[in-house]
Coordinates of C-alpha atoms and ligand atoms in Angstrom, one line a residue:
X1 CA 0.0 0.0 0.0
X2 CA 1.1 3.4 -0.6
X3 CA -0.6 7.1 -0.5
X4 CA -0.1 9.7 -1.8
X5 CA -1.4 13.1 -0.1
X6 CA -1.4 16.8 -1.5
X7 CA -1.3 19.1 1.7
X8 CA -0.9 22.7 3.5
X9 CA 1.0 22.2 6.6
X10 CA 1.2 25.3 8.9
X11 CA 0.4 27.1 6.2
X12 CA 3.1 26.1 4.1
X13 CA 2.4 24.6 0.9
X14 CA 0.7 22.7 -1.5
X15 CA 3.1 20.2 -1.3
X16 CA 3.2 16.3 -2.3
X17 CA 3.6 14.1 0.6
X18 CA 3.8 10.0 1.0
X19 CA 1.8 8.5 3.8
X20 CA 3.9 5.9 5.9
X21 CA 2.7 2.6 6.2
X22 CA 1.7 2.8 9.9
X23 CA -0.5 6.1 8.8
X24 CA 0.5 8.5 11.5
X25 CA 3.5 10.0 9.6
X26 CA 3.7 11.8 6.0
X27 CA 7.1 11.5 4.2
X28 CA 7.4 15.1 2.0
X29 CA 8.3 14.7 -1.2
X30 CA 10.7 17.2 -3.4
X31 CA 8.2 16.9 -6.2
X32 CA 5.0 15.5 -8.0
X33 CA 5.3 12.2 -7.7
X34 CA 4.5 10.7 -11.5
X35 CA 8.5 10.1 -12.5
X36 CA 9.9 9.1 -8.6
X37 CA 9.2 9.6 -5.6
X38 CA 12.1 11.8 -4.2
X39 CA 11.5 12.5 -0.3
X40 CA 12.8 15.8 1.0
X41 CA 13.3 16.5 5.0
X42 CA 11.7 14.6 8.1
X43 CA 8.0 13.3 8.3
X44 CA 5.4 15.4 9.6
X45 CA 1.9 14.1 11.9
X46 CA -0.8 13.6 9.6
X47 CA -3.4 14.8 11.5
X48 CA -1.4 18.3 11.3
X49 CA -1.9 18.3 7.4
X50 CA -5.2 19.9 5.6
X51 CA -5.3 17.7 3.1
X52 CA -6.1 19.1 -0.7
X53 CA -7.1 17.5 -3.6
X54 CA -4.0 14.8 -4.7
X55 CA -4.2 15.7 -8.2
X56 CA -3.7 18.9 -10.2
X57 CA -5.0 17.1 -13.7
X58 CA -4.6 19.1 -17.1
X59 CA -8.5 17.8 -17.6
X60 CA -10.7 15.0 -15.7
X61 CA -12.7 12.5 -18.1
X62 CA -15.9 11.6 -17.2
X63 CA -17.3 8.0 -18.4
X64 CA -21.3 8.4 -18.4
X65 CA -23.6 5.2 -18.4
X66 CA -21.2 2.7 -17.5
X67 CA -22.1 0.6 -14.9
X68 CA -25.9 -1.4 -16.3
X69 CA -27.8 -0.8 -13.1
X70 CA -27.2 3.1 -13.2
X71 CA -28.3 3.5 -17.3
X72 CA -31.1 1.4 -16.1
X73 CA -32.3 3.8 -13.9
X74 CA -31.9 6.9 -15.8
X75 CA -34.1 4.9 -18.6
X76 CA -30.8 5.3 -21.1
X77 CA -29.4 2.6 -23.5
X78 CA -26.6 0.3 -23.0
X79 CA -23.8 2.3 -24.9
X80 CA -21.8 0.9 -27.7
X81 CA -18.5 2.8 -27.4
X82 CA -17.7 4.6 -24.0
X83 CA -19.7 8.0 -23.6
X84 CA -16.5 10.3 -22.6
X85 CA -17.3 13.9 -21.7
X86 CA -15.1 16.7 -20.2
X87 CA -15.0 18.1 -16.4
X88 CA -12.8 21.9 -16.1
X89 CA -9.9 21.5 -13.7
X90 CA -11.5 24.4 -12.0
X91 CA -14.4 22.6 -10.9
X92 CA -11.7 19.8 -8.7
X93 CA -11.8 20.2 -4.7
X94 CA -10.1 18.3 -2.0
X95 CA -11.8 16.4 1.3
X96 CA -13.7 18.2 3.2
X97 CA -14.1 21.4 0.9
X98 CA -17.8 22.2 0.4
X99 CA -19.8 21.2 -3.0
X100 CA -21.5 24.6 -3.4
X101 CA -25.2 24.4 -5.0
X102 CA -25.3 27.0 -7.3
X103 CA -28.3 29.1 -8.5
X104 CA -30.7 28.2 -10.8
X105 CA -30.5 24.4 -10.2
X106 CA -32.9 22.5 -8.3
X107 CA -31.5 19.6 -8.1
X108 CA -28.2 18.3 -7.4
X109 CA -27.2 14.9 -7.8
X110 CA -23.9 12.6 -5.7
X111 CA -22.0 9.7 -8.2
X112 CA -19.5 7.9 -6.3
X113 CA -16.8 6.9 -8.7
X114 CA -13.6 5.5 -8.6
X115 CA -11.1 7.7 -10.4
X116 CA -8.2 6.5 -12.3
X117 CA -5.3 9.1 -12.2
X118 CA -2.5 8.5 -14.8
X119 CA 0.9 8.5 -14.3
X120 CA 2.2 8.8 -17.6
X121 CA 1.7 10.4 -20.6
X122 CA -1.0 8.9 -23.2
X123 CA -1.2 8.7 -26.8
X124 CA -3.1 6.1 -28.3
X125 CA -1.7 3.3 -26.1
X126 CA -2.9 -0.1 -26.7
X127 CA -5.5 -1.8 -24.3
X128 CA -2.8 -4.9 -23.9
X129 CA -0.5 -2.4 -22.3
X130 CA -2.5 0.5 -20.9
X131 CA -2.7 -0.4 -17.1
X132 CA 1.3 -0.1 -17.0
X133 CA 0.1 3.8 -17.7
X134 CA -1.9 4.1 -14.9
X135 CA -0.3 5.7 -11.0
X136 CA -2.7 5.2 -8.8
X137 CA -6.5 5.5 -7.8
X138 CA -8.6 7.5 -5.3
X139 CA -12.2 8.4 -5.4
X140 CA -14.5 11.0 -7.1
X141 CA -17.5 12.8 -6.6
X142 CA -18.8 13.7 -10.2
X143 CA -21.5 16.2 -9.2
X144 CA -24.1 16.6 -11.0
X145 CA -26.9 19.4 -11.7
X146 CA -29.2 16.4 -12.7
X147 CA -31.7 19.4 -14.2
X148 CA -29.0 21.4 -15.9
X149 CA -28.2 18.3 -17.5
X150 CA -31.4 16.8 -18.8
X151 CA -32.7 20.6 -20.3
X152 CA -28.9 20.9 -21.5
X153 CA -28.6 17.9 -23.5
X154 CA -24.5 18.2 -22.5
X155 CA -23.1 18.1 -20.0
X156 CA -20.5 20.8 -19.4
X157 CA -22.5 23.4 -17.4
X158 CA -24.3 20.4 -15.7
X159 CA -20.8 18.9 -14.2
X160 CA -18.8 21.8 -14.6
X161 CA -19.5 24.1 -11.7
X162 CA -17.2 25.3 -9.2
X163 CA -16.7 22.6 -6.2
X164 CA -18.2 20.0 -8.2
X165 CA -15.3 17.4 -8.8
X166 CA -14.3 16.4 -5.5
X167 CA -11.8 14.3 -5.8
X168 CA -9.7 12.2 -3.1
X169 CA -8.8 11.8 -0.1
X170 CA -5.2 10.5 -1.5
X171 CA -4.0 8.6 -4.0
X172 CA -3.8 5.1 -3.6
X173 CA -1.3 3.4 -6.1
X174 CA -1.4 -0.6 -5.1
X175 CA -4.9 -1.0 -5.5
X176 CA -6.5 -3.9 -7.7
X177 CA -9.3 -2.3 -9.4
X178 CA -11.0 -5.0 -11.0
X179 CA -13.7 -5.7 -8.5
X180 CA -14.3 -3.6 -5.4
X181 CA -16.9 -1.6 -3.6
X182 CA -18.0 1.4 -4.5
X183 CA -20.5 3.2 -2.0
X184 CA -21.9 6.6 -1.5
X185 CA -23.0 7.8 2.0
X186 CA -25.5 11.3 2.4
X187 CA -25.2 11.2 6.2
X188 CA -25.9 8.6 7.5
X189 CA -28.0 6.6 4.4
X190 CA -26.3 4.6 2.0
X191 CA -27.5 6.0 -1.3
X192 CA -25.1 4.0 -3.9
X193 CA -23.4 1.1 -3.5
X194 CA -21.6 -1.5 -7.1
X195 CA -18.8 -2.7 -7.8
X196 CA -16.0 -2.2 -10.6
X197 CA -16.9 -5.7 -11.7
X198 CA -20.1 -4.5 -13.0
X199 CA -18.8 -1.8 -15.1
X200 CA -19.6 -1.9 -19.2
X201 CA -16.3 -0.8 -20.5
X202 CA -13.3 -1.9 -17.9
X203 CA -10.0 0.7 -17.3
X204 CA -8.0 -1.0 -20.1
X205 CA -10.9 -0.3 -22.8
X206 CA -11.4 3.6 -21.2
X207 CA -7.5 4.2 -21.4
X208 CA -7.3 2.6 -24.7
X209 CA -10.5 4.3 -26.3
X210 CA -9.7 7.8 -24.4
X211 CA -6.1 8.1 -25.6
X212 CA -6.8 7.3 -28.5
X213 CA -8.8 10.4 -28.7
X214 CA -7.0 12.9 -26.8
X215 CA -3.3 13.0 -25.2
X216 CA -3.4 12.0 -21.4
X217 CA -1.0 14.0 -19.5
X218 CA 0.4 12.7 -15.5
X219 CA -2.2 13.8 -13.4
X220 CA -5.2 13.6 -15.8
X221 CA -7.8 11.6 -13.9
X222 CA -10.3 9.5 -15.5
X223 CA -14.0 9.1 -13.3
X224 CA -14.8 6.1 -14.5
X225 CA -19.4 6.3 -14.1
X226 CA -21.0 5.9 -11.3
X227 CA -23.2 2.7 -9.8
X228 CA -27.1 3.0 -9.3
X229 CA -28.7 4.8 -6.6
X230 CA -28.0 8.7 -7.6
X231 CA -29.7 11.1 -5.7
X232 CA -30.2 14.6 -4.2
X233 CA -28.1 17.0 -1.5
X234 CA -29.2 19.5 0.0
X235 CA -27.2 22.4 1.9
X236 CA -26.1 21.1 5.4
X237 CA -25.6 17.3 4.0
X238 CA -22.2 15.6 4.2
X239 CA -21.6 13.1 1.3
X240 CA -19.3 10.4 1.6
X241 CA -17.9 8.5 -1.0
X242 CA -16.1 5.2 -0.2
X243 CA -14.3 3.1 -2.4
X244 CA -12.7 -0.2 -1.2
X245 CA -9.2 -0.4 -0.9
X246 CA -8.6 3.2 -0.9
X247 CA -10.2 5.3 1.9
X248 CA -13.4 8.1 2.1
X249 CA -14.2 11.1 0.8
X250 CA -16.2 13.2 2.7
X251 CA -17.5 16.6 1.7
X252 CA -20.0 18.7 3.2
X253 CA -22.9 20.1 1.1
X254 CA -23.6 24.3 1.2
X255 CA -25.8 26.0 -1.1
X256 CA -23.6 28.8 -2.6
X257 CA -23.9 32.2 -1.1
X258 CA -25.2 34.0 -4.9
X259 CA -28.3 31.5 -4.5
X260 CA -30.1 33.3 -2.2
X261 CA -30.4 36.6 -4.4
X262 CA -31.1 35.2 -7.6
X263 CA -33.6 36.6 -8.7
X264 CA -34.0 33.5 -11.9
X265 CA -33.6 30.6 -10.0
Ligands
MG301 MG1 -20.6 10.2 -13.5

């Protein structure tokens, strides 16, 4: 097992960080961690870090309708090719950071996912060889104006708010990804719950089928759809989302100060 943590420490900071394996102690690292992992003065407590997002991608991927039960349930078809869309960099926040409900939604839906960050760069790699491309895994919140999305007909204003692409709590790089748990916790109700063995198009097909279209860069993280069970927050929620093997995200839920005066919401 090993983590990797993006952090402000007494105010110093962002900086790259290894967990040790007992999980009290951070290692600092000299650098992003994609080519080596270079440490660079003594360990630090952990529970002295604020912990940010572990990731400072050039873009996130999102992979809609990919697990059966979830297209089931929002009445779609069962998708040919993978049905890749785009998610800003701007929209990415760390654990505990608030998702901010923005004005003129009325409803804003949680997907648990697990993300896929990549560790090396990406042009039309094979799916034989693709997973030896891949640095880690954590977990991802793709947020979703469910409303925004559905009078849209895309999906970039829908997913592409501010605060909604949380994405963490570390990065996990010894995972096995090919079957584990996926959950997603609105206080204390389990709302989604699959697992990676039930997803359409597996991680070797979406790093194939993605860099075949676009160059992934170290850092780029791929979301890879969410399991059944999407649903609502509401300000003054905390949504957790829990994969196996890696750890929880939690985020609390705030409607964004701007909503209250909007006058078209
Ligand atoms: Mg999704």
């Amino acid at each position: 097992m090993s983590r990797i943590v993006r952090y402000v420490h007494e105010g110093q900071g962002p900086r790259w960080g290894e967990v040790q394996p007992e999980g009290s102690w951070v290692q600092p690292l000299a650098c992003a961690p994609y080519d080596a992992i270079v440490s660079d003065g003594p360990p630090i407590r952990f529970d002295g870090l604020k912990l940010l997002a572990p990731v400072e991608p050039s873009k996130i991927i999102g992979v809609g309708s990919n697990y059966r039960a979830h297209v089931a349930e929002m009445g779609r078809e069962l998708p040919s090719v993978p049905k890749i869309f785009l998610m800003p960099p701007s929209a990415v926040i760390g654990p505990g950071a608030a998702i901010e409900i923005p004005p003129r939604t009325r409803r804003v839906d949680h997907e648990a996912e697990l993300g896929v960050v990549v560790g090396r760069r990406m042009v039309r790699v094979p799916e034989a060889v693709a997973m030896a491309y891949v640095f880690g895994y954590t977990c991802v919140n793709d947020v979703t104006a469910r409303d925004l999305q559905r009078s849209d007909g895309v999906f970039s204003r829908a997913k592409g708010f501010d605060s909604f692409c949380p994405v963490g709590p570390w990065i996990e790089t010894e995972l096995g990804p090919d079957d584990v748990r996926v959950r997603c916790w609105v206080d204390e109700a389990l709302r989604q719950e699959g697992r990676t063995s039930d997803l359409i198009f597996g991680l070797p097909r979406l790093l194939a089928f993605i860099s075949s279209v676009m160059t992934l860069l170290p850092g780029d993280v791929i979301s890879t759809g969410t399991p059944s069970g999407v649903g609502p927050l509401r300000h003054g929620q905390t949504v957790r989302v829990d994969v196996e093997g890696i750890g929880q995200l939690w985020n609390p839920v705030v409607n964004r100060a701007d909503r209250i005066e909007s006058s078209d919401a």
